[in-house]
Amino acid sequence: MKSLELVKELLDKYQKENDDKYLNLALAHFYRWYEVDYPKKSKLPIISNNLKIICDLLVLCKNQVLHILDEVFIQVLCAYCLILHEEKGDVSDWLNLIYGSIIYNTIYINHAFDGYIETASNSLLNTNHIITTSLKKTYNLYQQFKSFNTFIAKYPNYPRLKAFIRSKLGEIKEYLYAFYYPDNLLSLGKESIKLSSNNDFYTLKPDKTLFIYPHVISLHQKDYRFTYQHYYNENNKFYDNISLTLYFQKMFLLLPNEEKCLVTINGYNYLHDESQINKAEIVSVKEEVGGILITSINELYPETTILSHIMCLDKHLFLFFDIDSINKQTYGINLYLNPKLTLRTSDTSVTLYYLQEKQLSLNLIYSSIPMFFKEYDSNQVTFEGQGKKENIIFHISVGDVNDDIKILPAENEYRIMINNEKFYIISKRRYT
């Protein structure tokens, strides 16, 4: 039992039900952990998390005027704070070190751990990149910042640290709002969590509908959401991925996927390691009338370039893929659909229905090579084709939309016409 998660669960029950038996059980489990597992070597995240739990237990004991196990608390706090001070941790570890040090100073020896507080505070204040590409980690960090902000407000010192925490709380909150959906849903990649009706994001009313971050673009329009996320897959460190999410009338239509790339080569994700050339990035985001145009590029080994244009216009989504390789390869375009929807397919199109109501229509409207439709399971559809230099265009309409769409390919650009009224031009230039 290297982790003290059971102690944390008991403390949560104690605070909810105010029953002393849970506090007594937490103390018993903590002491058993001390006798059996301490000081066995643990990874830094476990030490950091355990320090926070132990401090929470200590504070509750002192609030109840329980002066027991002080020698144990002092020994563990001194050891764990020293480890976090000497090791190269991250933002979460620095917050826990400051928390543990202030608790120790307050309960045991005043100013004893001031040096730890100063070092960890400086590390925090010099950190620019708080937000990570992992939504779950970012949300957990937001929760930790909230808790720490409430804690540090009780102390008259640390004005710079307090200002920093408040600033980053607002920054992370707005970032997460890009993944907040009607009906109080917060999307954390493949997982979505249901929040209470009075959650932090419900009361947030930003004056913008387009959220642009280094790896995320999200468009909010009433009951419609479009999110483009480009992330480095942490479960499989050898490939980058693009995730497209469409949400309409309280239902996800396109789902994010973490196992397969939006574009696969020869049936596989495009793998790379440090010895291979791989450059994957969003190179531009342009606001269009009623939408956005996102351009990204992947320079892959071996000598393959994928230039992607994603254009979202109200309830129309256009996917442009310009692929250039020195080798003939099989390319797959993979989209992941809500399995609750009913699919009707043809060789070049997929239409999705929910209770007989049309929700989404996906059409292959242009390809310079023959593309073949595949349906692997109830929610993954793939179009495949072979070649070296390919231009592929998909059109997705959301809801029961029957607009007339025309694509007029030219040598260096794409021209889109909607209902013979709206006209858009997209450049094919390589951005390299």
Coordinates of C-alpha atoms in Angstrom, one line a residue:
M1 CA 0.0 0.0 0.0
K2 CA 2.5 2.6 -1.2
S3 CA -0.3 5.0 -1.9
L4 CA -2.6 6.5 0.7
E5 CA -5.7 6.7 -1.5
L6 CA -7.8 4.7 1.1
V7 CA -6.9 7.3 3.7
K8 CA -8.0 10.0 1.3
E9 CA -11.4 8.3 0.7
L10 CA -11.9 8.0 4.5
L11 CA -11.1 11.7 5.0
D12 CA -13.6 12.6 2.2
K13 CA -16.3 10.5 4.0
Y14 CA -15.4 12.1 7.4
Q15 CA -15.9 15.6 5.9
K16 CA -19.2 14.7 4.3
E17 CA -20.7 12.8 7.2
N18 CA -18.9 14.3 10.2
D19 CA -18.6 10.8 11.7
D20 CA -15.5 10.3 13.9
K21 CA -15.3 6.7 13.0
Y22 CA -13.9 7.7 9.5
L23 CA -11.2 9.9 11.0
N24 CA -10.2 7.1 13.4
L25 CA -10.1 4.6 10.5
A26 CA -8.0 7.0 8.5
L27 CA -5.5 7.3 11.4
A28 CA -5.4 3.5 11.7
H29 CA -4.7 3.0 8.0
F30 CA -2.1 5.8 8.0
Y31 CA -0.2 4.2 10.9
R32 CA -0.4 0.8 9.3
W33 CA 1.1 2.3 6.1
Y34 CA 3.8 3.9 8.3
E35 CA 4.7 0.5 9.8
V36 CA 4.5 -1.6 6.7
D37 CA 5.4 0.6 3.7
Y38 CA 7.3 3.6 5.0
P39 CA 10.1 4.4 4.0
K40 CA 10.0 2.1 1.0
K41 CA 11.1 3.8 -2.2
S42 CA 8.3 5.3 -4.1
K43 CA 8.0 7.3 -7.3
L44 CA 7.9 11.1 -7.0
P45 CA 4.2 11.5 -7.9
I46 CA 3.2 9.0 -5.2
I47 CA 5.3 10.8 -2.6
S48 CA 3.8 14.1 -3.6
N49 CA 0.3 12.8 -3.4
N50 CA 0.9 11.1 -0.1
L51 CA 2.3 14.3 1.4
K52 CA -0.9 16.1 0.5
I53 CA -3.1 13.4 2.1
I54 CA -0.9 13.2 5.2
C55 CA -1.1 17.0 5.7
D56 CA -4.9 16.9 5.2
L57 CA -5.1 14.2 7.9
L58 CA -2.8 16.2 10.2
V59 CA -4.9 19.3 9.9
L60 CA -8.2 17.5 10.7
C61 CA -6.5 15.9 13.7
K62 CA -5.4 19.3 15.1
N63 CA -8.9 20.7 14.4
Q64 CA -10.3 18.0 16.6
V65 CA -7.5 18.7 19.2
L66 CA -6.1 15.2 18.7
H67 CA -2.4 15.3 19.6
I68 CA -1.4 11.8 18.5
L69 CA 1.2 10.4 16.2
D70 CA 3.1 13.7 16.2
E71 CA 6.5 11.9 16.0
V72 CA 5.3 10.0 12.9
F73 CA 3.8 13.1 11.2
I74 CA 7.0 15.1 11.8
Q75 CA 9.3 12.3 10.5
V76 CA 7.3 11.7 7.3
L77 CA 6.7 15.4 6.6
C78 CA 10.4 16.2 7.0
A79 CA 11.5 13.3 4.8
Y80 CA 8.9 14.0 2.0
C81 CA 9.4 17.7 1.9
L82 CA 13.1 17.2 1.6
I83 CA 12.6 14.7 -1.3
L84 CA 10.3 17.1 -3.1
H85 CA 12.7 20.0 -2.6
E86 CA 15.7 18.0 -4.0
E87 CA 14.0 16.2 -6.9
K88 CA 13.0 17.8 -10.1
G89 CA 9.2 17.8 -9.9
D90 CA 6.4 19.5 -11.7
V91 CA 3.7 22.1 -10.9
S92 CA 1.7 19.6 -8.9
D93 CA 4.7 18.6 -6.8
W94 CA 5.6 22.3 -6.1
L95 CA 2.1 23.0 -4.9
N96 CA 2.2 20.0 -2.6
L97 CA 5.6 21.0 -1.3
I98 CA 4.4 24.5 -0.4
Y99 CA 1.3 23.1 1.2
G100 CA 3.2 20.6 3.3
S101 CA 5.8 23.2 4.3
I102 CA 3.2 25.8 5.4
I103 CA 1.4 23.1 7.4
Y104 CA 4.6 22.1 9.1
N105 CA 5.6 25.7 9.9
T106 CA 2.1 26.4 11.3
I107 CA 1.7 23.2 13.5
Y108 CA 5.2 22.4 14.5
I109 CA 8.1 24.8 14.0
N110 CA 7.5 28.3 12.7
H111 CA 9.7 29.3 9.7
A112 CA 11.4 25.8 9.7
F113 CA 10.5 25.1 6.0
D114 CA 10.6 28.7 4.7
G115 CA 13.4 27.7 2.3
Y116 CA 11.3 25.0 0.7
I117 CA 8.4 27.4 0.3
E118 CA 10.7 30.0 -1.4
T119 CA 12.3 27.5 -3.8
A120 CA 9.0 25.9 -4.8
S121 CA 7.3 29.3 -5.2
N122 CA 10.1 30.5 -7.5
S123 CA 9.8 27.4 -9.6
L124 CA 6.0 28.0 -9.9
L125 CA 6.4 31.7 -10.7
N126 CA 8.9 30.9 -13.5
T127 CA 6.6 28.4 -15.1
N128 CA 4.8 29.5 -18.3
H129 CA 3.3 26.3 -19.5
I130 CA 0.7 25.2 -16.9
I131 CA -1.7 23.7 -19.5
T132 CA -0.9 20.3 -20.9
T133 CA -2.2 18.5 -23.9
S134 CA -3.7 15.9 -21.6
L135 CA -7.2 17.2 -20.7
K136 CA -7.5 14.9 -17.7
K137 CA -4.2 16.1 -16.2
T138 CA -5.2 19.7 -16.9
Y139 CA -8.6 19.3 -15.2
N140 CA -6.9 17.6 -12.2
L141 CA -4.4 20.5 -12.0
Y142 CA -7.4 22.9 -12.1
Q143 CA -8.9 21.2 -9.1
Q144 CA -5.6 21.3 -7.3
F145 CA -5.2 25.0 -8.0
K146 CA -8.7 25.7 -6.7
S147 CA -8.0 23.8 -3.5
F148 CA -4.6 25.5 -3.0
N149 CA -6.1 28.9 -3.7
T150 CA -8.7 28.4 -0.9
F151 CA -5.9 27.2 1.4
I152 CA -3.3 30.0 0.7
A153 CA -6.0 32.7 1.1
K154 CA -6.0 32.0 4.9
Y155 CA -2.4 33.3 5.2
P156 CA -1.4 37.0 5.1
N157 CA 1.9 36.4 3.4
Y158 CA 2.8 35.3 -0.1
P159 CA 1.2 38.1 -2.2
R160 CA 3.1 37.2 -5.5
L161 CA 2.2 33.5 -5.1
K162 CA -1.5 34.3 -4.5
A163 CA -1.6 36.5 -7.5
F164 CA 0.0 33.8 -9.7
I165 CA -2.4 31.1 -8.5
R166 CA -5.4 33.4 -9.2
S167 CA -4.1 34.2 -12.7
K168 CA -3.4 30.6 -13.6
L169 CA -6.8 29.5 -12.2
G170 CA -8.5 31.9 -14.7
E171 CA -6.3 30.7 -17.5
I172 CA -6.9 27.0 -17.0
K173 CA -10.7 27.7 -16.4
E174 CA -11.1 29.4 -19.8
Y175 CA -9.0 26.7 -21.5
L176 CA -11.3 24.0 -20.1
Y177 CA -14.3 26.0 -21.1
A178 CA -13.4 25.2 -24.7
F179 CA -14.4 21.6 -23.8
Y180 CA -17.5 22.5 -21.9
Y181 CA -20.8 21.4 -23.5
P182 CA -24.5 22.1 -22.8
D183 CA -26.1 19.9 -20.2
N184 CA -23.0 20.5 -18.0
L185 CA -20.7 18.0 -19.7
L186 CA -16.9 18.5 -19.7
S187 CA -15.0 16.4 -22.3
L188 CA -11.7 15.0 -21.2
G189 CA -10.8 13.2 -24.4
K190 CA -12.5 9.8 -24.6
E191 CA -14.0 10.4 -21.2
S192 CA -16.7 13.0 -20.4
I193 CA -17.7 13.9 -16.9
K194 CA -21.0 15.3 -15.7
L195 CA -20.7 18.4 -13.6
S196 CA -23.2 19.8 -11.2
S197 CA -25.6 22.5 -12.4
N198 CA -23.8 25.2 -10.5
N199 CA -20.3 24.3 -11.7
D200 CA -17.5 26.8 -12.4
F201 CA -18.0 26.7 -16.1
Y202 CA -21.8 27.3 -16.1
T203 CA -21.2 30.7 -14.6
L204 CA -18.4 31.6 -16.9
K205 CA -19.7 33.8 -19.7
P206 CA -16.8 34.7 -22.1
D207 CA -17.4 37.3 -24.7
K208 CA -15.9 35.1 -27.5
T209 CA -17.1 32.0 -29.3
L210 CA -13.7 30.9 -30.8
F211 CA -11.1 29.5 -28.4
I212 CA -7.6 29.2 -29.9
Y213 CA -4.7 27.5 -28.1
P214 CA -1.4 26.0 -29.3
H215 CA -3.0 22.5 -29.8
V216 CA -6.7 23.2 -29.5
I217 CA -9.3 25.2 -31.5
S218 CA -12.9 25.2 -30.3
L219 CA -15.9 26.9 -31.9
H220 CA -19.0 27.5 -29.8
Q221 CA -22.3 28.4 -31.5
K222 CA -25.5 27.9 -29.4
D223 CA -26.3 24.2 -29.4
Y224 CA -23.3 23.4 -31.8
R225 CA -19.7 22.7 -30.8
F226 CA -16.7 22.0 -33.0
T227 CA -13.3 21.1 -31.5
Y228 CA -10.0 20.4 -33.2
Q229 CA -7.3 19.0 -31.0
H230 CA -3.8 18.1 -32.0
Y231 CA -2.0 16.2 -29.3
Y232 CA 1.0 13.9 -28.7
N233 CA -0.5 10.6 -27.7
E234 CA 0.8 9.7 -24.2
N235 CA -0.2 6.1 -24.3
N236 CA 1.7 5.5 -27.5
K237 CA 4.6 8.0 -27.5
F238 CA 5.5 7.2 -31.1
Y239 CA 2.8 9.1 -32.9
D240 CA 1.0 12.4 -33.0
N241 CA -2.7 12.5 -33.6
I242 CA -5.6 14.8 -34.6
S243 CA -8.9 14.7 -32.8
L244 CA -12.1 16.1 -34.3
T245 CA -15.2 16.5 -32.1
L246 CA -18.7 17.6 -33.2
Y247 CA -21.5 18.1 -30.8
F248 CA -25.0 19.1 -31.8
Q249 CA -28.3 19.3 -29.7
K250 CA -26.8 17.7 -26.6
M251 CA -25.3 14.8 -28.5
F252 CA -21.7 14.0 -29.7
L253 CA -21.7 13.2 -33.4
L254 CA -17.9 12.9 -34.1
L255 CA -15.9 11.5 -31.2
P256 CA -12.3 12.0 -30.3
N257 CA -10.0 9.0 -30.8
E258 CA -6.7 8.1 -29.1
E259 CA -5.8 4.8 -30.8
K260 CA -5.8 5.7 -34.5
C261 CA -4.7 8.8 -36.4
L262 CA -7.1 10.8 -38.5
V263 CA -4.9 9.7 -41.4
T264 CA -3.2 6.3 -41.4
I265 CA -0.5 5.0 -43.7
N266 CA -0.7 1.4 -44.9
G267 CA -3.2 0.7 -42.1
Y268 CA -1.0 2.0 -39.4
N269 CA -0.5 5.2 -37.4
Y270 CA 2.5 7.0 -38.8
L271 CA 5.2 6.0 -36.4
H272 CA 8.4 7.8 -35.7
D273 CA 11.2 8.0 -33.1
E274 CA 14.0 10.4 -32.4
S275 CA 16.0 9.3 -35.4
Q276 CA 13.1 10.0 -37.8
I277 CA 11.9 13.3 -39.1
N278 CA 8.5 14.2 -37.8
K279 CA 7.2 17.7 -37.7
A280 CA 3.5 18.0 -36.8
E281 CA 1.9 21.3 -36.0
I282 CA -1.0 23.7 -36.5
V283 CA 0.5 26.4 -38.8
S284 CA -2.5 28.8 -39.0
V285 CA -5.9 29.6 -37.8
K286 CA -8.1 32.0 -39.7
E287 CA -11.5 33.3 -38.8
E288 CA -14.0 33.1 -41.6
V289 CA -17.5 34.6 -41.8
G290 CA -19.4 32.2 -39.5
G291 CA -16.5 29.9 -38.9
I292 CA -12.8 29.1 -38.9
L293 CA -10.1 27.6 -41.2
I294 CA -7.4 25.5 -39.6
T295 CA -4.2 24.4 -41.4
S296 CA -1.9 21.8 -40.1
I297 CA 1.1 20.0 -41.5
N298 CA 2.8 16.6 -40.8
E299 CA 6.2 16.0 -42.3
L300 CA 6.6 12.2 -41.8
Y301 CA 9.2 9.6 -42.3
P302 CA 9.7 8.3 -45.0
E303 CA 9.5 11.5 -47.1
T304 CA 5.7 12.0 -46.7
T305 CA 3.9 15.3 -46.1
I306 CA 0.3 15.6 -45.1
L307 CA -1.2 19.1 -45.4
S308 CA -4.6 19.3 -43.8
H309 CA -7.2 22.1 -44.1
I310 CA -10.1 21.9 -41.7
M311 CA -12.8 24.5 -42.4
C312 CA -15.9 24.8 -40.1
L313 CA -18.7 27.1 -41.4
D314 CA -21.8 27.1 -39.3
K315 CA -23.1 23.6 -39.7
H316 CA -20.7 22.6 -42.5
L317 CA -17.3 21.0 -42.0
F318 CA -14.8 20.5 -44.8
L319 CA -11.8 18.3 -44.5
F320 CA -9.0 18.8 -47.1
F321 CA -6.0 16.4 -47.3
D322 CA -3.1 17.1 -49.6
I323 CA -0.7 14.1 -49.4
D324 CA 2.7 14.0 -51.0
S325 CA 5.1 11.1 -50.8
I326 CA 8.0 9.6 -52.8
N327 CA 6.4 6.1 -52.3
K328 CA 3.1 4.7 -53.3
Q329 CA 1.2 4.0 -50.1
T330 CA -2.3 3.2 -48.8
Y331 CA -3.9 6.1 -47.0
G332 CA -6.8 5.8 -44.7
I333 CA -9.1 8.6 -43.5
N334 CA -10.6 7.5 -40.1
L335 CA -13.6 9.1 -38.4
Y336 CA -15.2 8.0 -35.2
L337 CA -19.0 8.3 -34.8
N338 CA -21.3 8.1 -31.9
P339 CA -22.4 4.4 -31.7
K340 CA -25.9 5.4 -30.6
L341 CA -26.5 6.7 -34.1
T342 CA -27.8 4.6 -36.9
L343 CA -25.6 4.5 -40.1
R344 CA -26.8 4.5 -43.7
T345 CA -23.9 4.1 -46.1
S346 CA -23.0 4.2 -49.8
D347 CA -19.6 4.0 -51.6
T348 CA -18.9 7.7 -51.0
S349 CA -21.2 8.8 -48.1
V350 CA -22.3 8.0 -44.6
T351 CA -25.5 9.4 -43.1
L352 CA -26.3 9.2 -39.3
Y353 CA -29.7 9.2 -37.7
Y354 CA -31.0 9.2 -34.2
L355 CA -34.6 8.1 -33.8
Q356 CA -35.1 8.5 -37.5
E357 CA -33.9 12.1 -37.3
K358 CA -31.0 13.0 -39.5
Q359 CA -28.0 14.2 -37.4
L360 CA -24.9 14.2 -39.7
S361 CA -24.0 13.5 -43.3
L362 CA -20.5 12.7 -44.4
N363 CA -19.6 12.8 -48.1
L364 CA -16.5 12.2 -50.1
I365 CA -16.9 15.0 -52.6
Y366 CA -13.5 15.0 -54.3
S367 CA -10.5 12.7 -54.6
S368 CA -7.7 12.5 -57.1
I369 CA -7.4 8.8 -56.5
P370 CA -10.1 6.1 -56.1
M371 CA -11.2 5.9 -52.5
F372 CA -13.0 2.9 -51.0
F373 CA -15.4 3.0 -48.1
K374 CA -14.9 0.6 -45.1
E375 CA -16.9 0.2 -41.9
Y376 CA -14.9 -1.5 -39.3
D377 CA -17.4 -1.5 -36.5
S378 CA -20.5 0.4 -35.3
N379 CA -18.7 3.7 -34.8
Q380 CA -15.5 3.8 -37.0
V381 CA -15.7 4.5 -40.7
T382 CA -12.6 4.6 -42.9
F383 CA -12.0 5.6 -46.6
E384 CA -8.9 4.1 -48.2
G385 CA -7.0 4.8 -51.4
Q386 CA -3.5 4.2 -52.8
G387 CA -1.1 6.7 -54.4
K388 CA 1.8 9.1 -54.1
K389 CA 0.3 12.5 -54.5
E390 CA -3.3 12.7 -53.5
N391 CA -6.0 15.4 -52.9
I392 CA -9.0 14.3 -50.9
I393 CA -12.0 16.4 -49.8
F394 CA -14.8 15.4 -47.4
H395 CA -17.9 17.4 -46.6
I396 CA -19.8 17.0 -43.3
S397 CA -23.1 18.6 -42.7
V398 CA -24.7 18.8 -39.2
G399 CA -28.4 18.3 -38.7
D400 CA -31.0 18.1 -41.5
V401 CA -29.1 20.3 -43.9
N402 CA -29.6 20.1 -47.7
D403 CA -27.4 22.9 -49.0
D404 CA -25.9 22.7 -52.5
I405 CA -22.1 22.3 -52.2
K406 CA -19.7 22.7 -55.1
I407 CA -16.0 22.2 -55.0
L408 CA -14.0 23.7 -57.9
P409 CA -10.4 22.4 -57.6
A410 CA -7.8 24.6 -59.3
E411 CA -4.0 24.2 -59.6
N412 CA -3.0 26.0 -56.4
E413 CA -6.3 26.4 -54.5
Y414 CA -9.7 24.9 -53.7
R415 CA -12.9 26.9 -54.4
I416 CA -16.0 26.2 -52.4
M417 CA -19.4 27.4 -53.3
I418 CA -22.5 27.0 -51.0
N419 CA -25.9 27.5 -52.5
N420 CA -24.3 29.6 -55.3
E421 CA -24.0 32.4 -52.8
K422 CA -21.1 32.0 -50.4
F423 CA -17.7 31.5 -52.0
Y424 CA -14.5 30.5 -50.2
I425 CA -10.9 30.0 -51.5
I426 CA -8.3 27.8 -49.8
S427 CA -4.7 27.8 -50.8
K428 CA -2.8 24.6 -51.4
R429 CA 0.6 26.0 -50.6
R430 CA 2.9 23.8 -48.6
Y431 CA 3.8 26.1 -45.6
T432 CA 7.2 24.6 -45.4

